[in-house]
Amino acid sequence: MGPETLEALQKEAIEEVLEVYPAKAAKNRVKHLGVDSPEGVKGACDKTRSNKQTVPGVMSQRGCAYAGSKGVVWGPIKDMIHISHGPIGCGQYSRGGRRNYYIGTTGVDTFVTMNFTTDFSEKDIVFGGDKKLKKALEEIDELFPLNNGISIQSECPIGLIGDDIQAVAKVHKKESEKPTIAVSCEGFRGVSQSLGHHLANDAIRDEVMTDASARDEFKSTDYDVAIIGDYNIGGDAWATRILLEEIGLRVIAQWSGDATYKEMAIAPKAKLNLLHCYRSMNYISRHMEQEFNIPWMEYNFFGPSKTTESLRKIAEFFGKEIQDKAEAVIAKYTAMTDAVIEKYKPVLEGKKVMLYVGGLRPRHVIGAYEDLGMEIIGTGYEFAHGDDYKRTKEDIERSTLIYDDVNEYELEKFVHKLKPDLVAAGVKEKYVFQKMGLPFRQMHSWDYSGPYHGYDAFAVFAKDMDLAMNSPVWNHTKAPWEKEEVGA
C-alpha cells in the first residue's frame, strides 16, 4: 500500500467513525482524531486535542487519578506501605497488577504486592473514616515494624465525605516518627489518571524532597544518575541499570520500580536525572531542576536503534571517558541485536501495527517495531497531553492515524478499516481483538513477559512479537475482514 493510499484510507476511517455520532459528539471527537506524517506541517500531532473530559456515555479506556497515584507512582515503592482509604474494590483491583518486580522479602521489608485498605462500609460513609484510618496506621506499624513509611491513597468517597487524611497523617507521622504521606487522589478528580501522577509528584516534592537527612549522609560522585519514571515492569529498570553501569555511571536511585523511600530522598544528589516515562514524572524532574539545579533528559531504551541513540546522548553529557565506554558497550551488543534482527525480521517485516496504550509507549515502542521492519500505521494515548503528541511527531515514520482517548467503538472501526496485522494495546482490548481472530500484544505490562528495555530485552520483545503474529492458533480463526472476503 502506497503512502497516498494509506493516508486516504486513514482519513476515510475517521470520516466513517464520525458519521455515527450526534452532531455535538462528532464536533468534540473530530478534535481528537487525525492523520500525520513525518513531512506533515501542523499535522495531527500538533493539533490533536488531549487531556480533556471524555464524552459522557462513551466508554473510555482511561484510568482515574487514584490509579495514577497509587497504581503508578507510589504503589511500586517497595519499603513503604500504601494504604487505600475507602471501599475494598479500588485497593484490590490496583494491587500488584503491573508486575513491578522488586528485591526483598514480601511482608517483612517489602510490601508492593500486599493489599492494605481501610475497607469502608456504609457506616464509614455516614460517620466518617478518620478514626478507622488512624487505627489502621497504628496496626500497620505494629504488624510490619520494618516499613519505612506509609502513604495514604484516597478513593472517591473520601473527597465526598470530607475525611481529613492530611491531619491524620500529620498526627501519625509525629507519633511514629516515620514518613506518613497523604495523597488526595480521589478518582473523580481531573479527567484521567494523569492528574494522579501530578498529585503524586507534588506529594514527593513536598514530603520527600524536603527530607534532607538522607542526603546529608550520602557521598556523591561525578557520575551519579537517577532513573526516573521506570516502573520495573518485568524487570525493565534492572535491564536499564545494567546498561548505565556498564558505560561507567552510578545509578543512585531508580523509581518507582524497585525503589525505596531513601532512593527518592537522595535523588537530588544525582548529576543527571534520566526520565523514561515523561507523562508521569516530568513534574518532579522539572522541580529538581528548579530546586536543586539537576538537569534532566528523556531516554528511550526500546529497541537497539533507540537504545544506542539514548546511550550516546547520555554519554555526551558526561564527556569523553563515558563516551568511549558507551561506544564499547554499543559495539558489544550490536552483534547480538543484529542476530536477533536477522532471525525475526524475515517473518515480521512489512507487518502493520496499531498501538493504543498509556504513558510513553505509543511513541517509545515505535522504534523497536521499526527495527524489526514492522510498520506503525496508527497510534494514540489514553491520557496524553499536547506535548506528548508533539513528541510523537519525532518518532512516526510514515502516514499515521492519530487517536486520543479512543473508545472501543472507534478502535474497532479503525482496526476493521486499516486491517493491521497486529494490535498492541492494553488489557481491556486484549480479548476483544483476539476473539476477532486478530493477533494482539498486551503492551500495558508486556503480556506477562519482559523485560523490554535495553539490548538483551530486545530479543525478548522480538520473540514475543513473532509468537503473537505467527502462532499456529491463527490458522483456526479469521479476522472479520477475512471472513467477509471468504463470504464474498
Coordinates of C-alpha atoms in Angstrom, one line a residue:
M1 CA 0.0 0.0 0.0
G2 CA 1.5 3.3 -1.1
P3 CA 1.7 6.3 1.3
E4 CA -1.0 8.3 -0.5
T5 CA -3.4 5.3 -0.4
L6 CA -2.7 4.7 3.3
E7 CA -3.3 8.3 4.2
A8 CA -6.6 8.4 2.2
L9 CA -7.7 5.2 4.0
Q10 CA -6.9 6.6 7.4
K11 CA -8.8 9.8 6.7
E12 CA -11.7 7.8 5.4
A13 CA -11.7 5.8 8.6
I14 CA -12.1 8.9 10.6
E15 CA -15.0 10.2 8.5
E16 CA -16.8 6.8 8.8
V17 CA -16.5 6.8 12.6
L18 CA -17.7 10.4 13.0
E19 CA -20.8 9.7 10.8
V20 CA -22.5 7.6 13.5
Y21 CA -22.2 10.3 16.2
P22 CA -24.8 13.0 17.0
A23 CA -23.5 16.4 15.7
K24 CA -22.3 17.6 19.1
A25 CA -20.4 14.5 19.9
A26 CA -18.9 14.4 16.4
K27 CA -17.8 18.0 16.8
N28 CA -16.0 17.1 20.0
R29 CA -14.4 13.8 18.8
V30 CA -13.0 15.2 15.5
K31 CA -10.6 17.3 17.5
H32 CA -9.1 14.1 19.0
L33 CA -8.6 12.3 15.7
G34 CA -6.3 13.0 12.7
V35 CA -3.6 11.8 10.4
D36 CA 0.0 12.9 10.5
S37 CA 3.3 12.0 8.8
P38 CA 7.0 13.0 9.2
E39 CA 6.6 15.5 6.5
G40 CA 3.3 17.0 7.7
V41 CA 3.3 20.6 8.8
K42 CA 1.0 21.3 11.7
G43 CA -0.4 17.8 11.4
A44 CA -2.5 15.8 13.9
C45 CA 0.4 15.5 16.4
D46 CA 0.4 19.3 16.6
K47 CA -3.3 19.9 16.6
T48 CA -4.8 16.8 18.4
R49 CA -6.9 17.9 21.4
S50 CA -6.0 16.0 24.6
N51 CA -6.3 16.0 28.3
K52 CA -10.0 16.9 28.1
Q53 CA -13.0 15.3 29.7
T54 CA -14.3 12.1 28.0
V55 CA -17.6 12.5 26.3
P56 CA -20.2 11.3 28.8
G57 CA -21.7 7.9 27.9
V58 CA -18.8 6.9 25.7
M59 CA -16.7 4.0 27.0
S60 CA -13.2 5.4 27.7
Q61 CA -10.1 3.3 28.4
R62 CA -8.6 5.8 30.8
G63 CA -7.7 5.3 34.4
C64 CA -8.5 7.7 37.3
A65 CA -6.5 9.9 39.5
Y66 CA -6.3 7.2 42.2
A67 CA -4.8 4.8 39.6
G68 CA -2.3 7.4 38.5
S69 CA -1.1 8.0 42.1
K70 CA -1.4 4.6 43.8
G71 CA -1.1 2.3 40.8
V72 CA 1.7 4.1 39.0
V73 CA 3.8 6.4 41.1
W74 CA 3.5 5.4 44.8
G75 CA 2.5 1.7 44.6
P76 CA 5.9 0.3 43.4
I77 CA 7.9 2.0 46.2
K78 CA 8.8 -1.3 47.9
D79 CA 9.7 -0.4 51.5
M80 CA 6.7 1.8 52.2
I81 CA 3.2 0.6 52.8
H82 CA 0.5 2.1 50.6
I83 CA -3.0 2.0 52.1
S84 CA -6.1 2.7 50.1
H85 CA -8.5 4.7 52.1
G86 CA -12.0 3.8 51.0
P87 CA -14.0 0.7 50.0
I88 CA -12.2 -2.5 49.2
G89 CA -12.7 -2.5 45.4
C90 CA -10.1 0.1 44.3
G91 CA -7.4 -1.3 46.6
Q92 CA -7.9 -4.9 45.5
Y93 CA -8.2 -4.0 41.8
S94 CA -5.0 -1.9 41.9
R95 CA -2.9 -4.4 43.8
G96 CA 0.1 -5.9 42.1
G97 CA -1.4 -5.8 38.7
R98 CA 1.6 -4.4 36.8
R99 CA 4.3 -6.8 37.7
N100 CA 6.5 -4.2 39.3
Y101 CA 9.4 -6.5 40.2
Y102 CA 11.3 -5.8 43.4
I103 CA 14.0 -7.3 45.6
G104 CA 13.1 -8.1 49.2
T105 CA 11.0 -10.3 51.4
T106 CA 7.3 -9.6 51.0
G107 CA 5.6 -8.8 54.3
V108 CA 8.9 -8.2 56.1
D109 CA 10.8 -5.3 54.4
T110 CA 8.9 -5.1 51.1
F111 CA 5.1 -4.7 50.6
V112 CA 4.3 -4.0 46.9
T113 CA 2.1 -7.0 46.2
M114 CA 0.2 -6.8 49.5
N115 CA -3.2 -5.1 49.8
F116 CA -3.8 -2.6 52.6
T117 CA -7.2 -0.9 52.8
T118 CA -9.5 0.7 55.4
D119 CA -12.3 -1.4 53.8
F120 CA -15.1 1.2 54.0
S121 CA -18.6 0.2 54.8
E122 CA -21.8 2.2 54.8
K123 CA -21.3 3.2 58.4
D124 CA -17.9 4.8 57.5
I125 CA -19.5 6.7 54.7
V126 CA -22.2 8.1 57.1
F127 CA -20.0 8.8 60.1
G128 CA -16.5 9.3 58.5
G129 CA -13.4 7.2 58.4
D130 CA -10.8 9.3 60.1
K131 CA -10.7 7.2 63.3
K132 CA -10.7 4.0 61.3
L133 CA -7.7 5.2 59.2
K134 CA -5.8 6.2 62.3
K135 CA -6.4 2.8 63.8
A136 CA -5.2 1.1 60.6
L137 CA -2.0 3.1 60.6
E138 CA -1.3 2.0 64.1
E139 CA -1.9 -1.6 63.3
I140 CA 0.4 -1.4 60.2
D141 CA 3.3 -0.2 62.4
E142 CA 2.6 -2.9 64.9
L143 CA 2.3 -5.8 62.4
F144 CA 5.0 -4.6 60.0
P145 CA 7.6 -2.7 62.0
L146 CA 10.2 -2.7 59.2
N147 CA 8.2 -0.5 57.0
N148 CA 9.9 2.8 56.2
G149 CA 6.8 4.9 55.9
I150 CA 3.2 4.9 54.8
S151 CA 1.4 6.6 52.0
I152 CA -2.4 7.1 52.2
Q153 CA -4.1 6.9 48.8
S154 CA -7.7 8.4 48.9
E155 CA -10.5 6.9 46.9
C156 CA -13.6 8.7 45.6
P157 CA -15.8 8.6 48.8
I158 CA -13.1 10.4 50.8
G159 CA -13.4 13.5 48.8
L160 CA -17.1 13.4 49.0
I161 CA -17.5 12.9 52.8
G162 CA -14.6 15.2 53.7
D163 CA -12.2 12.9 55.7
D164 CA -9.2 15.0 56.7
I165 CA -6.4 12.5 55.7
Q166 CA -3.8 15.2 55.9
A167 CA -4.5 15.8 59.6
V168 CA -4.5 12.0 60.3
A169 CA -1.1 11.6 58.5
K170 CA 0.4 14.6 60.4
V171 CA -0.6 13.1 63.8
H172 CA 0.7 9.6 62.9
K173 CA 3.9 10.9 61.5
K174 CA 4.6 12.7 64.8
E175 CA 3.7 9.7 66.9
S176 CA 5.5 7.1 64.8
E177 CA 8.5 9.3 63.7
K178 CA 8.1 7.7 60.2
P179 CA 7.1 9.3 56.9
T180 CA 3.3 9.3 56.7
I181 CA 2.2 10.9 53.4
A182 CA -1.4 11.6 52.5
V183 CA -2.3 11.9 48.8
S184 CA -5.7 13.4 48.0
C185 CA -6.0 11.5 44.7
E186 CA -9.8 10.8 44.6
G187 CA -10.6 9.1 41.4
F188 CA -13.2 11.7 40.3
R189 CA -10.5 14.4 40.2
G190 CA -9.3 15.6 36.9
V191 CA -10.1 13.9 33.5
S192 CA -7.8 10.9 33.7
Q193 CA -5.0 9.2 35.7
S194 CA -2.6 12.0 34.6
L195 CA -3.8 14.2 37.4
G196 CA -3.0 11.4 39.8
H197 CA 0.6 11.4 38.5
H198 CA 0.8 15.1 39.2
L199 CA -0.7 14.9 42.7
A200 CA 1.8 12.0 43.5
N201 CA 4.7 14.1 42.2
D202 CA 3.6 17.0 44.3
A203 CA 3.5 14.8 47.4
I204 CA 7.0 13.6 46.7
R205 CA 8.1 17.2 46.2
D206 CA 6.5 18.4 49.5
E207 CA 7.1 15.4 51.7
V208 CA 10.1 13.5 50.4
M209 CA 12.3 16.1 48.8
T210 CA 12.1 18.3 51.9
D211 CA 13.7 15.4 54.0
A212 CA 17.4 16.3 53.8
S213 CA 18.6 13.8 56.4
A214 CA 19.4 11.1 53.9
R215 CA 21.1 13.4 51.5
D216 CA 23.3 14.8 54.3
E217 CA 24.9 11.4 54.8
F218 CA 25.2 10.5 51.2
K219 CA 28.5 10.8 49.3
S220 CA 28.0 11.6 45.7
T221 CA 30.3 11.1 42.7
D222 CA 30.6 12.9 39.3
Y223 CA 28.9 10.0 37.6
D224 CA 25.7 9.7 39.6
V225 CA 22.4 9.4 37.8
A226 CA 18.8 8.7 38.8
I227 CA 16.4 6.7 36.8
I228 CA 13.0 8.4 37.0
G229 CA 9.7 7.0 35.7
D230 CA 10.7 3.4 35.2
Y231 CA 8.3 1.0 37.0
N232 CA 10.4 -2.1 36.5
I233 CA 7.6 -4.0 34.7
G234 CA 9.0 -7.4 34.1
G235 CA 12.5 -6.2 35.2
D236 CA 12.8 -3.2 32.8
A237 CA 14.6 -0.9 35.4
W238 CA 17.1 -3.7 36.1
A239 CA 17.9 -4.0 32.4
T240 CA 18.3 -0.2 32.2
R241 CA 20.5 -0.1 35.3
I242 CA 22.9 -2.7 33.9
L243 CA 23.5 -0.8 30.7
L244 CA 24.0 2.5 32.5
E245 CA 26.5 0.9 34.9
E246 CA 28.3 -0.8 32.0
I247 CA 29.1 2.6 30.5
G248 CA 30.6 3.8 33.8
L249 CA 27.7 5.6 35.5
R250 CA 26.4 5.0 39.1
V251 CA 22.7 4.7 39.5
I252 CA 21.9 6.1 42.9
A253 CA 18.1 5.9 42.6
Q254 CA 15.5 4.2 40.4
W255 CA 11.9 4.9 41.0
S256 CA 9.3 4.0 41.3
G257 CA 10.1 0.4 40.3
D258 CA 12.1 -1.4 43.0
A259 CA 12.6 1.9 44.7
T260 CA 12.9 2.8 48.4
Y261 CA 12.0 5.9 50.3
K262 CA 15.6 6.7 50.7
E263 CA 16.3 6.5 47.0
M264 CA 13.7 9.1 46.4
A265 CA 15.2 11.3 49.1
I266 CA 18.7 11.1 47.8
A267 CA 17.8 11.6 44.1
P268 CA 18.6 15.3 44.3
K269 CA 22.3 14.3 44.7
A270 CA 22.4 13.0 41.1
K271 CA 24.3 14.8 38.4
L272 CA 21.6 14.0 35.8
N273 CA 18.0 12.7 36.0
L274 CA 17.2 10.2 33.3
L275 CA 13.5 10.4 32.6
H276 CA 11.8 7.4 30.9
C277 CA 8.0 8.0 31.4
Y278 CA 7.7 11.7 30.6
R279 CA 4.0 11.8 31.3
S280 CA 4.1 10.5 34.8
M281 CA 7.3 12.0 36.1
N282 CA 8.2 15.2 34.2
Y283 CA 6.7 17.2 37.1
I284 CA 9.2 16.0 39.7
S285 CA 12.1 16.2 37.2
R286 CA 11.3 19.8 36.5
H287 CA 11.1 20.5 40.2
M288 CA 14.5 19.0 40.9
E289 CA 15.9 21.1 38.0
Q290 CA 14.5 24.3 39.5
E291 CA 15.1 23.5 43.2
F292 CA 18.4 21.5 43.0
N293 CA 19.8 22.5 39.6
I294 CA 19.8 19.0 38.3
P295 CA 19.4 18.7 34.6
W296 CA 17.2 16.0 33.1
M297 CA 16.8 14.3 29.8
E298 CA 14.4 11.8 28.3
Y299 CA 15.8 8.5 27.1
N300 CA 14.3 5.6 25.2
F301 CA 15.6 2.0 25.7
F302 CA 13.0 0.2 23.4
G303 CA 14.9 -1.5 20.6
P304 CA 18.6 -1.3 19.6
S305 CA 18.3 1.9 17.5
K306 CA 16.7 4.0 20.2
T307 CA 18.9 2.4 22.9
T308 CA 22.1 3.3 21.1
E309 CA 20.8 6.8 20.4
S310 CA 19.9 7.3 24.0
L311 CA 23.2 5.9 25.4
R312 CA 25.2 8.3 23.1
K313 CA 23.1 11.2 24.3
I314 CA 23.6 10.3 27.9
A315 CA 27.3 9.7 27.5
E316 CA 27.8 13.0 25.7
F317 CA 26.6 14.8 28.9
F318 CA 29.4 13.2 30.9
G319 CA 32.3 13.6 28.4
K320 CA 34.9 11.6 26.6
E321 CA 35.6 8.9 29.2
I322 CA 32.0 7.8 29.4
Q323 CA 31.5 8.2 25.6
D324 CA 34.4 5.8 24.9
K325 CA 32.9 3.3 27.4
A326 CA 29.4 3.7 25.8
E327 CA 30.8 3.0 22.3
A328 CA 32.4 -0.2 23.6
V329 CA 29.1 -1.3 25.2
I330 CA 27.3 -0.5 22.0
A331 CA 29.8 -2.5 19.9
K332 CA 29.5 -5.4 22.4
Y333 CA 25.7 -5.7 21.9
T334 CA 25.5 -4.8 18.2
A335 CA 26.4 -8.3 17.1
M336 CA 23.7 -9.8 19.3
T337 CA 20.9 -7.4 18.2
D338 CA 21.9 -7.8 14.6
A339 CA 21.5 -11.6 15.0
V340 CA 18.0 -11.0 16.6
I341 CA 17.0 -8.8 13.6
E342 CA 18.4 -11.3 11.1
K343 CA 16.3 -14.1 12.8
Y344 CA 13.0 -12.3 13.2
K345 CA 12.9 -9.6 10.5
P346 CA 12.2 -12.0 7.6
V347 CA 8.9 -13.2 9.3
L348 CA 7.9 -9.7 10.6
E349 CA 9.0 -7.2 8.0
G350 CA 6.2 -5.3 6.4
K351 CA 3.6 -6.3 9.1
K352 CA 1.4 -3.4 10.1
V353 CA 0.8 -2.5 13.7
M354 CA -1.7 -0.3 15.5
L355 CA -0.8 0.9 19.0
Y356 CA -3.0 2.2 21.8
V357 CA -1.6 2.4 25.4
G358 CA -0.9 5.0 28.1
G359 CA 2.3 6.7 29.3
L360 CA 5.2 6.8 26.9
R361 CA 4.6 3.6 25.0
P362 CA 2.6 4.8 22.0
R363 CA 5.7 6.7 20.8
H364 CA 8.6 5.0 22.5
V365 CA 8.0 1.5 21.2
I366 CA 7.7 2.6 17.6
G367 CA 11.5 2.3 17.1
A368 CA 11.6 -1.3 18.4
Y369 CA 8.9 -2.3 15.8
E370 CA 10.7 -0.4 13.1
D371 CA 14.0 -2.2 13.9
L372 CA 12.1 -5.5 13.0
G373 CA 10.8 -4.0 9.8
M374 CA 7.3 -3.6 11.1
E375 CA 5.2 -0.5 10.3
I376 CA 3.2 1.6 12.7
I377 CA 0.1 2.8 10.9
G378 CA -1.9 4.0 13.9
T379 CA -1.0 5.2 17.4
G380 CA -2.7 7.0 20.3
Y381 CA -2.7 7.6 24.0
E382 CA -5.3 7.0 26.8
F383 CA -4.4 10.2 28.8
A384 CA -1.7 12.2 26.9
H385 CA -1.2 15.9 27.0
G386 CA -0.4 18.1 23.9
D387 CA 3.4 17.8 24.5
D388 CA 3.1 14.0 24.3
Y389 CA 1.7 14.2 20.8
K390 CA 4.3 16.8 19.7
R391 CA 7.0 14.3 20.8
T392 CA 5.3 11.5 18.9
K393 CA 5.8 13.5 15.7
E394 CA 9.6 12.8 16.1
D395 CA 9.0 9.1 16.0
I396 CA 6.5 8.4 13.3
E397 CA 8.0 7.1 10.1
R398 CA 5.0 7.2 7.7
S399 CA 1.4 8.4 7.4
T400 CA 0.0 7.5 10.8
L401 CA -3.6 7.6 12.2
I402 CA -3.5 9.5 15.5
Y403 CA -6.3 9.0 18.0
D404 CA -6.6 10.4 21.5
D405 CA -8.8 8.8 24.3
V406 CA -10.2 6.5 21.6
N407 CA -13.2 4.4 22.7
E408 CA -13.8 0.8 21.9
Y409 CA -16.2 1.5 19.0
E410 CA -13.7 3.8 17.3
L411 CA -10.7 1.5 17.8
E412 CA -12.6 -1.5 16.4
K413 CA -13.7 0.5 13.4
F414 CA -10.2 1.8 12.8
V415 CA -8.8 -1.7 13.0
H416 CA -11.5 -3.1 10.7
K417 CA -10.8 -0.3 8.1
L418 CA -7.0 -0.4 8.2
K419 CA -6.6 -4.1 8.7
P420 CA -3.4 -4.2 10.7
D421 CA -1.6 -7.5 11.2
L422 CA -1.1 -6.8 14.9
V423 CA -2.8 -4.7 17.6
A424 CA -0.7 -3.7 20.6
A425 CA -2.8 -2.1 23.3
G426 CA -3.9 -2.6 26.9
V427 CA -5.5 -5.4 28.8
K428 CA -9.0 -4.1 28.2
E429 CA -8.6 -4.6 24.5
K430 CA -6.7 -7.9 24.5
Y431 CA -9.6 -10.4 24.4
V432 CA -11.8 -8.2 22.1
F433 CA -9.3 -8.5 19.3
Q434 CA -8.1 -12.0 20.0
K435 CA -11.7 -13.2 19.8
M436 CA -11.9 -11.4 16.4
G437 CA -9.1 -13.6 15.3
L438 CA -6.5 -10.8 15.2
P439 CA -3.0 -11.1 16.7
F440 CA -2.7 -9.0 19.8
R441 CA 0.1 -8.0 22.2
Q442 CA -0.8 -6.5 25.6
M443 CA 1.6 -3.6 25.9
H444 CA 0.4 -2.3 29.3
S445 CA 2.6 -4.8 31.2
W446 CA 4.2 -6.8 28.4
D447 CA 1.6 -9.5 28.4
Y448 CA 3.2 -11.3 31.4
S449 CA 6.6 -11.3 29.6
G450 CA 9.5 -8.8 29.6
P451 CA 11.8 -7.0 30.2
Y452 CA 11.5 -4.9 27.0
H453 CA 14.2 -2.2 27.9
G454 CA 17.7 -2.5 26.5
Y455 CA 19.7 -4.7 24.2
D456 CA 19.2 -8.1 25.8
A457 CA 15.5 -7.4 26.2
F458 CA 15.1 -6.7 22.5
A459 CA 15.5 -10.4 22.0
V460 CA 12.5 -11.0 24.3
F461 CA 10.5 -8.3 22.5
A462 CA 11.2 -9.8 19.1
K463 CA 10.4 -13.3 20.2
D464 CA 7.1 -12.1 21.7
M465 CA 6.1 -10.3 18.5
D466 CA 6.9 -13.4 16.5
L467 CA 4.8 -15.6 18.9
A468 CA 1.9 -13.2 18.7
M469 CA 2.0 -12.9 14.9
N470 CA 2.9 -16.3 13.8
S471 CA 1.2 -18.6 16.3
P472 CA -0.5 -21.6 14.7
V473 CA -3.7 -20.7 16.5
W474 CA -4.5 -18.1 13.9
N475 CA -4.9 -20.9 11.4
H476 CA -8.1 -21.8 13.2
T477 CA -9.8 -18.5 13.2
K478 CA -10.1 -15.5 10.9
A479 CA -10.2 -11.7 11.3
P480 CA -13.6 -10.2 10.4
W481 CA -12.4 -8.8 7.0
E482 CA -11.0 -12.3 6.1
K483 CA -14.5 -13.8 6.8
E484 CA -16.1 -11.2 4.6
E485 CA -13.7 -12.0 1.8
V486 CA -14.5 -15.7 2.1
G487 CA -18.2 -14.9 2.1
A488 CA -17.9 -12.8 -1.0

